[in-house]
Tab-separated table of C-alpha atoms in Angstrom:
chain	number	residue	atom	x	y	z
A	1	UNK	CA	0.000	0.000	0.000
A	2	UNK	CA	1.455	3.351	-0.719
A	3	UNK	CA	1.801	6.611	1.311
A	4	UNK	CA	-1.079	8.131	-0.860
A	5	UNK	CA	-3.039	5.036	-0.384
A	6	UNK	CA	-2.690	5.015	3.503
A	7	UNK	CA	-3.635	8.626	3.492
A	8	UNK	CA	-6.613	8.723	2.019
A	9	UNK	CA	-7.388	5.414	4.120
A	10	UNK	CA	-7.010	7.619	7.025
A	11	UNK	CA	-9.161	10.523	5.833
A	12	UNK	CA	-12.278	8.435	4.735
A	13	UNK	CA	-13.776	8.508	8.050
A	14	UNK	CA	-12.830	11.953	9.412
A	15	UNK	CA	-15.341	12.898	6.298
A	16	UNK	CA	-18.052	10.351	6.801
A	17	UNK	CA	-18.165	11.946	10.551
A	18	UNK	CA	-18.334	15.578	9.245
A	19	UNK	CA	-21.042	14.184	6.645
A	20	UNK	CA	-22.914	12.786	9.930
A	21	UNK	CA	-22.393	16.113	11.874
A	22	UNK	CA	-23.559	18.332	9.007
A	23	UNK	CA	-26.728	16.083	8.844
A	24	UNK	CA	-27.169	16.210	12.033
A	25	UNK	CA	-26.787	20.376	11.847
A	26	UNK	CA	-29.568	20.449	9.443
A	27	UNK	CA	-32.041	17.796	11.026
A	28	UNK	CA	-31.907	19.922	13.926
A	29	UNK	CA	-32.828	23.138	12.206
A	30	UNK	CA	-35.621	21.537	10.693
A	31	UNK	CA	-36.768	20.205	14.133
A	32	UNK	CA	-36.086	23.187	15.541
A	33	UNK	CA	-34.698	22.338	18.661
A	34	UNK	CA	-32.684	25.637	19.552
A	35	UNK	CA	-36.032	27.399	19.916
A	36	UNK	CA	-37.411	25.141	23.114
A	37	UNK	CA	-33.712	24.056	24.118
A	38	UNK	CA	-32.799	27.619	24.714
A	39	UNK	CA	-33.948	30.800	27.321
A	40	UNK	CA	-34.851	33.850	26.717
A	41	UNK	CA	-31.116	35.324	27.095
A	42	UNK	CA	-29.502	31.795	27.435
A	43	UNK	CA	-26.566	29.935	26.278
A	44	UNK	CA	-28.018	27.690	22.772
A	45	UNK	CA	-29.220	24.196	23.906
A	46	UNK	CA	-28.588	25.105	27.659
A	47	UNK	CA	-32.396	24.610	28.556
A	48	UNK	CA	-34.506	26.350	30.873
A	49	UNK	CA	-37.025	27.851	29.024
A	50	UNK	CA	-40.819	27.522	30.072
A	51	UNK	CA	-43.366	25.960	28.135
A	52	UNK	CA	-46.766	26.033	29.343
A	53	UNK	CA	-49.148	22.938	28.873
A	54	UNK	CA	-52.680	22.797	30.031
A	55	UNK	CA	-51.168	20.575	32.781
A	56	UNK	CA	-48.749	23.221	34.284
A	57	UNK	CA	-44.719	24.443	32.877
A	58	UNK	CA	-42.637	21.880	31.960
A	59	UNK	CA	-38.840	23.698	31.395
A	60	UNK	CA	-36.907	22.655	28.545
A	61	UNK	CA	-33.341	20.675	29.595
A	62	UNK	CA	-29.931	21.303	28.822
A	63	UNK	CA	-28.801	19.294	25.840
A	64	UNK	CA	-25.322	20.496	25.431
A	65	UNK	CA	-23.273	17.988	25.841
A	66	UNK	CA	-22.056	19.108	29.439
A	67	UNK	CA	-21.445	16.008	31.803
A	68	UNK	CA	-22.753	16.369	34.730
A	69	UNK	CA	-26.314	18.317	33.687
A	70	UNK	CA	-26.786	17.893	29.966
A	71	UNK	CA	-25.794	15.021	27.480
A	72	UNK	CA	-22.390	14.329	28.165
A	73	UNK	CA	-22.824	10.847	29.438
A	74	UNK	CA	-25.849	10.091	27.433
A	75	UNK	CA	-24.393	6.838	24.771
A	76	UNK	CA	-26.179	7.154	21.405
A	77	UNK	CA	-28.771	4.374	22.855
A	78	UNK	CA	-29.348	6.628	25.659
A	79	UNK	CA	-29.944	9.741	23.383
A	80	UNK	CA	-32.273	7.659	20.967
A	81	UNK	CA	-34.489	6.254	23.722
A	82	UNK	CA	-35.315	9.810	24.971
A	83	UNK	CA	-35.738	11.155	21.493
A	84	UNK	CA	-37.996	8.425	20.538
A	85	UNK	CA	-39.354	6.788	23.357
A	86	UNK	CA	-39.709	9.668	26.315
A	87	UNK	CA	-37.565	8.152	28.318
A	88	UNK	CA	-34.243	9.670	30.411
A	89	UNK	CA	-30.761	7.875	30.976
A	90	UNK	CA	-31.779	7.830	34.914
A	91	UNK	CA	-35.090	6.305	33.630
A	92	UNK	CA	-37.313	9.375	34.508
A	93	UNK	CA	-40.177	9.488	31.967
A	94	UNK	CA	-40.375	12.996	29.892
A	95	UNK	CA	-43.693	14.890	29.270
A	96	UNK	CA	-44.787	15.201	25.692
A	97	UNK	CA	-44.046	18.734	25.494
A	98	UNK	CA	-40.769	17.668	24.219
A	99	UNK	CA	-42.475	16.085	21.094
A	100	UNK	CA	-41.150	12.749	21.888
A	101	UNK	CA	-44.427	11.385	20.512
A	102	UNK	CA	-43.535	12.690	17.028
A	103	UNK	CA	-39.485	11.808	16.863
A	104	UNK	CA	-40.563	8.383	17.286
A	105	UNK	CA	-41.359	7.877	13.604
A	106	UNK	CA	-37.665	9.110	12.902
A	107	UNK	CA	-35.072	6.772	11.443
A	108	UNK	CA	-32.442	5.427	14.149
A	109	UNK	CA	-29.846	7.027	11.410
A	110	UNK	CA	-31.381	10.103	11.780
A	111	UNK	CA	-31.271	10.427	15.479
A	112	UNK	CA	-27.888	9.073	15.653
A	113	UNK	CA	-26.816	12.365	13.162
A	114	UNK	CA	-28.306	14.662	15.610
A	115	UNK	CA	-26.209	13.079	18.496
A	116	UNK	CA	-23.245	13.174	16.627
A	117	UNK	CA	-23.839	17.033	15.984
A	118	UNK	CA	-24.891	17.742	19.360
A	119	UNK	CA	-21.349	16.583	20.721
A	120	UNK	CA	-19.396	17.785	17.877
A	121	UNK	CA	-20.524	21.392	18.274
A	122	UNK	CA	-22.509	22.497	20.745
A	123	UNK	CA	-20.466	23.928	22.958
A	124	UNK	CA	-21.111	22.282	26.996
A	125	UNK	CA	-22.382	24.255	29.199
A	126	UNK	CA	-23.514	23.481	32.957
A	127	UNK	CA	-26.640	24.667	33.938
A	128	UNK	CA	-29.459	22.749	36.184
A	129	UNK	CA	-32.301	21.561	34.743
A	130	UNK	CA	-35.615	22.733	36.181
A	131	UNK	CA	-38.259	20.537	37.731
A	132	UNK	CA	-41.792	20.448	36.183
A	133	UNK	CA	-44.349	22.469	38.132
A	134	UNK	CA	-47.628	20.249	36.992
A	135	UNK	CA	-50.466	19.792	38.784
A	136	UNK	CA	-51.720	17.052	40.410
A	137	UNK	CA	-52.283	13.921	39.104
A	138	UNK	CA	-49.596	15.326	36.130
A	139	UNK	CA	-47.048	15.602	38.865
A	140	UNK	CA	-46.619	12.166	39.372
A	141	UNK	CA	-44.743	11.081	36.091
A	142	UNK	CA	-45.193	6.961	36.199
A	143	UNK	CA	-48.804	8.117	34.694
A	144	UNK	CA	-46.655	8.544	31.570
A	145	UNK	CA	-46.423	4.866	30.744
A	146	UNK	CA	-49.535	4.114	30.250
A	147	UNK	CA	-50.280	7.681	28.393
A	148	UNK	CA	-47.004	6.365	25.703
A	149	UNK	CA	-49.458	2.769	25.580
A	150	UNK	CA	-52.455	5.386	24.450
A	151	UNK	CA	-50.598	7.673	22.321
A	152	UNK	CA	-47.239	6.584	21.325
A	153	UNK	CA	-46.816	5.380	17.927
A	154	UNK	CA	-42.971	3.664	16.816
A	155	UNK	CA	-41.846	2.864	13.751
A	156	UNK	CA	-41.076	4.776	10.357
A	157	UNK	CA	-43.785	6.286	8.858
A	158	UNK	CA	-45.003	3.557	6.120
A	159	UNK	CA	-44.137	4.938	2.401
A	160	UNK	CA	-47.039	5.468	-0.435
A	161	UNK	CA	-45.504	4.096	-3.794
A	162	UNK	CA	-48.077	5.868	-5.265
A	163	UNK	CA	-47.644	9.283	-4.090
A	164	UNK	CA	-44.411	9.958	-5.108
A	165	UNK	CA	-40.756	11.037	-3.653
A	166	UNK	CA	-41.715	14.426	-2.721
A	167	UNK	CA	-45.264	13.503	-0.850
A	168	UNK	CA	-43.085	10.747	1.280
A	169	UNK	CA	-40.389	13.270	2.000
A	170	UNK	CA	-42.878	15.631	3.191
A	171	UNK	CA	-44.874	12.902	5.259
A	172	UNK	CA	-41.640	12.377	7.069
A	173	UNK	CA	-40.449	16.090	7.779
A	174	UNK	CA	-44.151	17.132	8.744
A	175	UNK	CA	-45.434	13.964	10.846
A	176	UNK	CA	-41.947	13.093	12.274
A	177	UNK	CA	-38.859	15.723	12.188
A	178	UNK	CA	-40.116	18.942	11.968
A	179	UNK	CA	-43.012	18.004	14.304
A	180	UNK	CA	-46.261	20.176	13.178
A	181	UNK	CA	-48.704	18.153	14.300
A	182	UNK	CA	-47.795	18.888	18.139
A	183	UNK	CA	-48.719	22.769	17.508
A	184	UNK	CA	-51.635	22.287	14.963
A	185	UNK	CA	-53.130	19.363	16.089
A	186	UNK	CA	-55.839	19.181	18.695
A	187	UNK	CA	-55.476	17.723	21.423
A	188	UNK	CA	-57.889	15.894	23.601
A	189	UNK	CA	-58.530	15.060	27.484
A	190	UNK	CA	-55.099	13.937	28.640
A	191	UNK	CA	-53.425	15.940	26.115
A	192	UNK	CA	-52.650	13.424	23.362
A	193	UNK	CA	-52.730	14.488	19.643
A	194	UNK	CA	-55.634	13.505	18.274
A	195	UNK	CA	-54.520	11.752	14.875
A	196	UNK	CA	-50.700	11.968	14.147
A	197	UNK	CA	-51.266	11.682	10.337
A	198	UNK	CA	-54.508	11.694	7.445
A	199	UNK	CA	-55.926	8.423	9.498
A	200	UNK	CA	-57.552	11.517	11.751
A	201	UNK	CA	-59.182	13.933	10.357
A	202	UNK	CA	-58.200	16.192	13.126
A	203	UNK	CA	-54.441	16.161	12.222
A	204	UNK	CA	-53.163	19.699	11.242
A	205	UNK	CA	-56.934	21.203	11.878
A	206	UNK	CA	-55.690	23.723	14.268
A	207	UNK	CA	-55.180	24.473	17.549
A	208	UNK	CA	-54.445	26.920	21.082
A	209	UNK	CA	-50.542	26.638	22.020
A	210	UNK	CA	-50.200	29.166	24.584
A	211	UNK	CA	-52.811	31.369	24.025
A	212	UNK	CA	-52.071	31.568	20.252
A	213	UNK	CA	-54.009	29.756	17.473
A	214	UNK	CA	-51.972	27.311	15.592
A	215	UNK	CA	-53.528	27.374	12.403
A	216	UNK	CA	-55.660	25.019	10.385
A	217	UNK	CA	-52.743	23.536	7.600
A	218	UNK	CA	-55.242	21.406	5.753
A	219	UNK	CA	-57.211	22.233	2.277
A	220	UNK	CA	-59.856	24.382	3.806
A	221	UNK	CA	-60.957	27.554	1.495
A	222	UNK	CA	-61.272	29.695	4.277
A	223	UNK	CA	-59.110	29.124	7.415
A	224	UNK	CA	-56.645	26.171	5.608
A	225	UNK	CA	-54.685	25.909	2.949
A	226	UNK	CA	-56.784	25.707	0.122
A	227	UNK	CA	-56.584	28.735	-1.844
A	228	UNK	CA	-52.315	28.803	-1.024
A	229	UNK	CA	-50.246	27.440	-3.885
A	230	UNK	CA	-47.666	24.989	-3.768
A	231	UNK	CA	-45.109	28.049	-4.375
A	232	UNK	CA	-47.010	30.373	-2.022
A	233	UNK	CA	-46.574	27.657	0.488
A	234	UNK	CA	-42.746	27.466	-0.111
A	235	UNK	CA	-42.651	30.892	0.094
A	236	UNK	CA	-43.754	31.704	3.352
A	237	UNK	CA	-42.361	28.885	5.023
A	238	UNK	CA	-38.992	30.456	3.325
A	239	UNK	CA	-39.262	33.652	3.677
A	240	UNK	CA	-42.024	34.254	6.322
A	241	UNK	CA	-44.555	36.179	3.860
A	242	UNK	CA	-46.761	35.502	0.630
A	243	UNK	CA	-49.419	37.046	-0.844
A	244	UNK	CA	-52.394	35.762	1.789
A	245	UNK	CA	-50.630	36.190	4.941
A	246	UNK	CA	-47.530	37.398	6.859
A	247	UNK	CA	-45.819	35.353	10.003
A	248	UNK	CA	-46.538	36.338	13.819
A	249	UNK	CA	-46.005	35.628	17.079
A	250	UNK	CA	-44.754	31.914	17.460
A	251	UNK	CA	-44.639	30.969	13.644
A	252	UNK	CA	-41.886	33.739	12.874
A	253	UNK	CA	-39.249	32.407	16.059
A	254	UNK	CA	-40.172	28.743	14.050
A	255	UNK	CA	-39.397	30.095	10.549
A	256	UNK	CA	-36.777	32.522	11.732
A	257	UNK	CA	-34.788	29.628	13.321
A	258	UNK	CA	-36.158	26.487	10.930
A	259	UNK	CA	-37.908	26.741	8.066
A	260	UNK	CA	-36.311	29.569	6.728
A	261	UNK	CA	-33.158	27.389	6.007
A	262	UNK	CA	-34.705	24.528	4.801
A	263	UNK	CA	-33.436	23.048	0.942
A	264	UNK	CA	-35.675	23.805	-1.590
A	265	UNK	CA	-36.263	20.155	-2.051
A	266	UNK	CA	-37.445	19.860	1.471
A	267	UNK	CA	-39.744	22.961	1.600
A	268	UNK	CA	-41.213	21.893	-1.771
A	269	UNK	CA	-41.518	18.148	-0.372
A	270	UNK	CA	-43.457	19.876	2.569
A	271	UNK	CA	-45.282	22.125	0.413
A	272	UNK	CA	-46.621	18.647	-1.532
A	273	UNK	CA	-47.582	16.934	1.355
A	274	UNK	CA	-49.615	19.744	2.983
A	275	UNK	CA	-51.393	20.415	-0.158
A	276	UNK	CA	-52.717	16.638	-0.513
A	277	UNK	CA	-54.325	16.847	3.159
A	278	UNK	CA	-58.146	17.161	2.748
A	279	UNK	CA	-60.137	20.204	4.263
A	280	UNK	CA	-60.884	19.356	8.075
A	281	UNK	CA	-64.034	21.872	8.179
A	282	UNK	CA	-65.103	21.261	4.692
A	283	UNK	CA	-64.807	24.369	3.505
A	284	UNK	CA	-64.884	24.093	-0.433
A	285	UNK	CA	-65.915	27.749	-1.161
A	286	UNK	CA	-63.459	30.485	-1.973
A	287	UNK	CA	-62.796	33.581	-0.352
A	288	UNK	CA	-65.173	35.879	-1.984
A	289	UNK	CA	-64.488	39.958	-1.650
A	290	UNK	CA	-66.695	42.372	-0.411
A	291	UNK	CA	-65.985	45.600	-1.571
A	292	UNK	CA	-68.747	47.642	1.051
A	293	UNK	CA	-66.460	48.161	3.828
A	294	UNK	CA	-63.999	49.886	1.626
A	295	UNK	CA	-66.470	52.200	0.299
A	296	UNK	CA	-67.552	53.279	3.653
A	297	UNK	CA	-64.007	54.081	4.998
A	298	UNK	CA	-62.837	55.718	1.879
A	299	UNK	CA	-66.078	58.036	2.453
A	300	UNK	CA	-65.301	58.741	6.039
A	301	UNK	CA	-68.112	56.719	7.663
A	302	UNK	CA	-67.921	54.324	10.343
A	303	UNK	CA	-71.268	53.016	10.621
A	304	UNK	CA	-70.277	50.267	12.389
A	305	UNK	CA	-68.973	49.579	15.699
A	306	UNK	CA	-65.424	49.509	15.501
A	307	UNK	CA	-64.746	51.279	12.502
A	308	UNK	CA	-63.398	54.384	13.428
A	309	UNK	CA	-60.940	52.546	15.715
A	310	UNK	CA	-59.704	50.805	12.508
A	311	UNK	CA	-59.650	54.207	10.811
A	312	UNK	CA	-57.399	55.199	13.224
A	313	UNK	CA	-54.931	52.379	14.224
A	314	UNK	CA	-54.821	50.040	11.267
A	315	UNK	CA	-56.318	51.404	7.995
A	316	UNK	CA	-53.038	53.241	7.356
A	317	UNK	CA	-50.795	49.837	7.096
A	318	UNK	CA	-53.717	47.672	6.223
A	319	UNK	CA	-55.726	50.275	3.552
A	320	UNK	CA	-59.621	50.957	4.020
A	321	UNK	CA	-59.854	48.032	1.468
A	322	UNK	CA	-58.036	45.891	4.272
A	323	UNK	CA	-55.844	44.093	1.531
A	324	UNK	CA	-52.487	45.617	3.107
A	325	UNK	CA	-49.378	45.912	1.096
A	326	UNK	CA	-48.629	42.385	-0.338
A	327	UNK	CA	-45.564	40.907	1.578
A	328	UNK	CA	-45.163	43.745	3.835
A	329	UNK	CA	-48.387	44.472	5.629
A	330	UNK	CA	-51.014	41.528	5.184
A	331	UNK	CA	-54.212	41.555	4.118
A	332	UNK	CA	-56.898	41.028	6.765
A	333	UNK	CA	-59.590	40.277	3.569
A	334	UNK	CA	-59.765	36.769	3.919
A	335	UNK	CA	-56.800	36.315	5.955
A	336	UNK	CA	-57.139	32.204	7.810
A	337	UNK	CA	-56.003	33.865	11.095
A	338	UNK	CA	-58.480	36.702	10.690
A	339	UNK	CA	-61.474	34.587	10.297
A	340	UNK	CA	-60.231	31.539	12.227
A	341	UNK	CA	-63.387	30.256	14.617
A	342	UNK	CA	-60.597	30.781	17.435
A	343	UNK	CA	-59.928	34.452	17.442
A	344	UNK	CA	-57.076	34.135	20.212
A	345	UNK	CA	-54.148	35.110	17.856
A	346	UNK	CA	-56.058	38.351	16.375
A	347	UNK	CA	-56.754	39.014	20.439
A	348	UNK	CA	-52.942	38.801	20.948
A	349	UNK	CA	-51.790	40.190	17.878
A	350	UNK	CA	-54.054	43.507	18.686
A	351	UNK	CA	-53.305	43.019	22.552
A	352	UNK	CA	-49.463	42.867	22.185
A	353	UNK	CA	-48.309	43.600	18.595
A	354	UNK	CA	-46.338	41.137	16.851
A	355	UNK	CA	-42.901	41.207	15.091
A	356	UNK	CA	-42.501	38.841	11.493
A	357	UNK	CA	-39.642	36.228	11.376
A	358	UNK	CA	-36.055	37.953	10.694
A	359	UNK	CA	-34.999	36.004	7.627
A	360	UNK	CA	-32.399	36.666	5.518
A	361	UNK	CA	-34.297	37.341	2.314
A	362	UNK	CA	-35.208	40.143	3.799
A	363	UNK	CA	-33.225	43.401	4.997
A	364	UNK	CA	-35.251	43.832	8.005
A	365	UNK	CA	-37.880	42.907	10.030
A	366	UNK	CA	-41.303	44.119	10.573
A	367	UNK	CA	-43.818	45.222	13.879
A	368	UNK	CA	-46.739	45.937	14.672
A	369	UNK	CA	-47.481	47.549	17.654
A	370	UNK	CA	-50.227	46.559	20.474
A	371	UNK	CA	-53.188	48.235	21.242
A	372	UNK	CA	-54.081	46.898	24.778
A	373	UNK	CA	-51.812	50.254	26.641
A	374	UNK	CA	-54.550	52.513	24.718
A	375	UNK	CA	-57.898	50.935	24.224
A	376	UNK	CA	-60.302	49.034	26.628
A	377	UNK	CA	-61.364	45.675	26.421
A	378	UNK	CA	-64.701	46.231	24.412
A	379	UNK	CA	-63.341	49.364	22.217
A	380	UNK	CA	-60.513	45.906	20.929
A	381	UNK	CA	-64.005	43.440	20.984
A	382	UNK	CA	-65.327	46.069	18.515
A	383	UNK	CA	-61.857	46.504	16.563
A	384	UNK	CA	-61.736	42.538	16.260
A	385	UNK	CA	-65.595	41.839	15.483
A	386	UNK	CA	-65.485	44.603	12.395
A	387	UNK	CA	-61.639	43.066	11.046
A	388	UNK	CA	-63.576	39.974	11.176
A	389	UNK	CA	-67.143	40.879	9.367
A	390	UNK	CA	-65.687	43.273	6.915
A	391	UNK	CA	-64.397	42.984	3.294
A	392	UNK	CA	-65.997	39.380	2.655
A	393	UNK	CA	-65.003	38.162	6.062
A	394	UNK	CA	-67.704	35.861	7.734
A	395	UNK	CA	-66.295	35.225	11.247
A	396	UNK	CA	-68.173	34.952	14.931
A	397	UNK	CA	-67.717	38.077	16.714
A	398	UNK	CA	-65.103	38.729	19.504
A	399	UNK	CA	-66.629	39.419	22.916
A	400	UNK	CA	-64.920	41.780	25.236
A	401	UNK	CA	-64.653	39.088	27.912
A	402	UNK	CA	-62.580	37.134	25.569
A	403	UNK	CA	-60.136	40.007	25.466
A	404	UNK	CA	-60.352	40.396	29.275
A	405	UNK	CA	-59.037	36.772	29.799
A	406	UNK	CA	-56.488	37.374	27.213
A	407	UNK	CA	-55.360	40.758	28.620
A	408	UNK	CA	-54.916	39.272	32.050
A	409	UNK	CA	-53.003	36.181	30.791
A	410	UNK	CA	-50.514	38.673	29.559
A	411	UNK	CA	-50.921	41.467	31.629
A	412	UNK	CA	-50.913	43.995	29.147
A	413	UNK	CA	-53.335	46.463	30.854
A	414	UNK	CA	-55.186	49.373	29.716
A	415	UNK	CA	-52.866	53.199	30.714
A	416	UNK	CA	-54.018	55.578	28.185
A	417	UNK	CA	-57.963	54.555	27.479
A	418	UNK	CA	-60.496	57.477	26.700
């Protein structure tokens, strides 16, 4: 064997290892777990930050691959049986807000990538994890066996050979790695997702994840996907704006740190997969405009409750014909989160403002301030109820106790009301 020979011999599996690692780099974009793994003003992957459940804060651990409080003596078996099964090195069962119940239909090659990434660049840090503060009977954390017998699914997610590459790829990145099911499913009475794929027809149909709507991502018309392209899909996933809506609130931390550097292939793989799932609410009508509204505003009337509060906080980003300016402001005609049956985003959004993701196709980002410092809870009831009946839009009215519940949950209380 020559010197060149032995060399290269050598050098082979330095670069299968940095093949793994970079793998492993991206997996964990797309599963986005800096944004749960890290606190607000924390070291990356250090843990700590809260995540409220309807069972009480579970805090996010320290996966840096520090010895003594993070992942340092976790072996790859250890690491996968967390991951995929819920369960610690020291045997302690994990609560499903890490989405345990989702990794499980990961490959074993897959998780191994992300283990070999975590220790090959994260830097260790040592910080102690938090204990849970559930209520009881959540508290006591055996209950989690026979929850993972009710709701915990292993095994790869079985390939269609008749949907094609892209479909497959996306069934894999949306039911398994990137996880969207655990923020826009629904769940039910001991906080299981109720369908992890298209067996349920609740899977992706939308749901409340700390006080914010998680969108309905299935075909619907009016509050889905229906009337989004493949490419307008792609695009906001990419770039956090299209022509039917701009990100908020949770969505733009997801595609600020996630989506936003997904391949193309991926985000059109996820694009095809989304666009196949039937509409949950049945919603087969299109969006149809209403031109009234517009009219009135233009005119200087506000007829309706709620109008001249729209007049004077929103009309100049959003235009008296409430179609915004395309990829910059949104439109709030026919917007899914503006006529959503749960009106808990718009609350928050007009509550607390909101900021869009800061991506790198764009040279800044974008905010919109809140309201709740300057108008009582049913002037913002009357704001909501005419976004949401104007311009086409059919939705249910927003009540100003609704707003009351949400301005205490956030404590964003009226200073400067008339």
């Amino acid at each position: 064997m020559t010197w060149l020979s032995v060399s290269a011999a050598w050098a082979a599996p330095p670069t299968a290892f940095q093949a793994q690692v970079e793998r492993g780099r991206y997996l964990a974009r797309v599963a986005n777990c800096v944004a749960c793994h890290t606190a607000e003003g924390g070291a990356p992957m250090a843990g700590g930050l809260p995540l409220q459940t309807g069972a009480g804060t579970v805090y996010s651990t320290n996966i840096t691959p520090e010895a003594s409080t993070g992942l340092g003596r976790y072996s790859l078996d250890d690491f996968d049986r967390a991951v995929r099964r819920g369960v610690a090195r020291d045997g302690r069962r994990l609560y499903p807000a890490m989405p345990y119940p989702s990794y499980a239909r990961m490959t074993r090659d897959d998780v191994a990538a992300v283990y070999a990434w975590l220790r090959a660049e994260v830097k260790p840090v040592a910080q102690t994890n938090r204990d849970a503060q559930m209520r009881w009977p959540y508290s006591m954390r055996w209950l989690m066996v026979p929850w993972n017998l009710l709701h915990l699914e292993e095994g790869p997610i079985p390939a269609s050979a008749d949907r094609g590459a892209a479909w497959n790829r996306g069934a894999y990145l949306v039911q398994a790695v990137a996880h969207c099911g655990a923020c826009h499913t629904p769940r039910g009475t001991l906080f299981g997702e109720k369908g992890t794929d298209t067996r349920s027809r609740e899977f992706l149909s939308g749901a409340t994840v700390e006080g914010w709507s998680a969108t309905n991502l299935t075909g619907d018309m009016l509050t889905g996907l229906g009337a989004w392209s493949l490419a307008e899909i792609v695009e906001y996933l990419h770039t956090g704006r299209n022509a039917h809506a701009t990100s908020f609130g949770p969505m733009s931390t997801v595609i600020a740190s996630s989506t936003q550097y997904m391949t193309p292939g991926d985000l059109d793989a996820v694009a095809t997969y989304l666009k196949s799932i039937p509409g949950a609410r049945r919603e087969a009508e299109p969006f149809r405009y209403d031109a009234t509204v517009a009219t009135q505003l233009e005119q200087g009337r506000f007829d309706t409750a709620g109008a001249r509060q729209y007049a004077t906080y929103c009309m100049p980003c959003h235009n008296a014909s409430g179609k915004g300016y395309e990829r910059v402001f949104p439109p709030l005609a026919g917007n899914p989160t503006v006529v959503d049956p749960n009106p808990a985003s718009l609350v928050n959004l007009l509550l607390n403002g909101a900021v869009t993701a800061r991506v790198n196709t764009a040279p800044t980002d974008y905010h919109m301030p809140g309201y709740g410092w300057t108008m009582e809870d049913q002037e913002l009831a009357h704001l909501l109820t005419f976004i949401r009946s104007s311009w086409g839009n059919r939705a249910a009215p927003v009540t100003a106790q609704a707003v009351a519940e949400r301005r205490k949950a956030t404590g964003k209380q009226a200073t400067n009301a008339r």
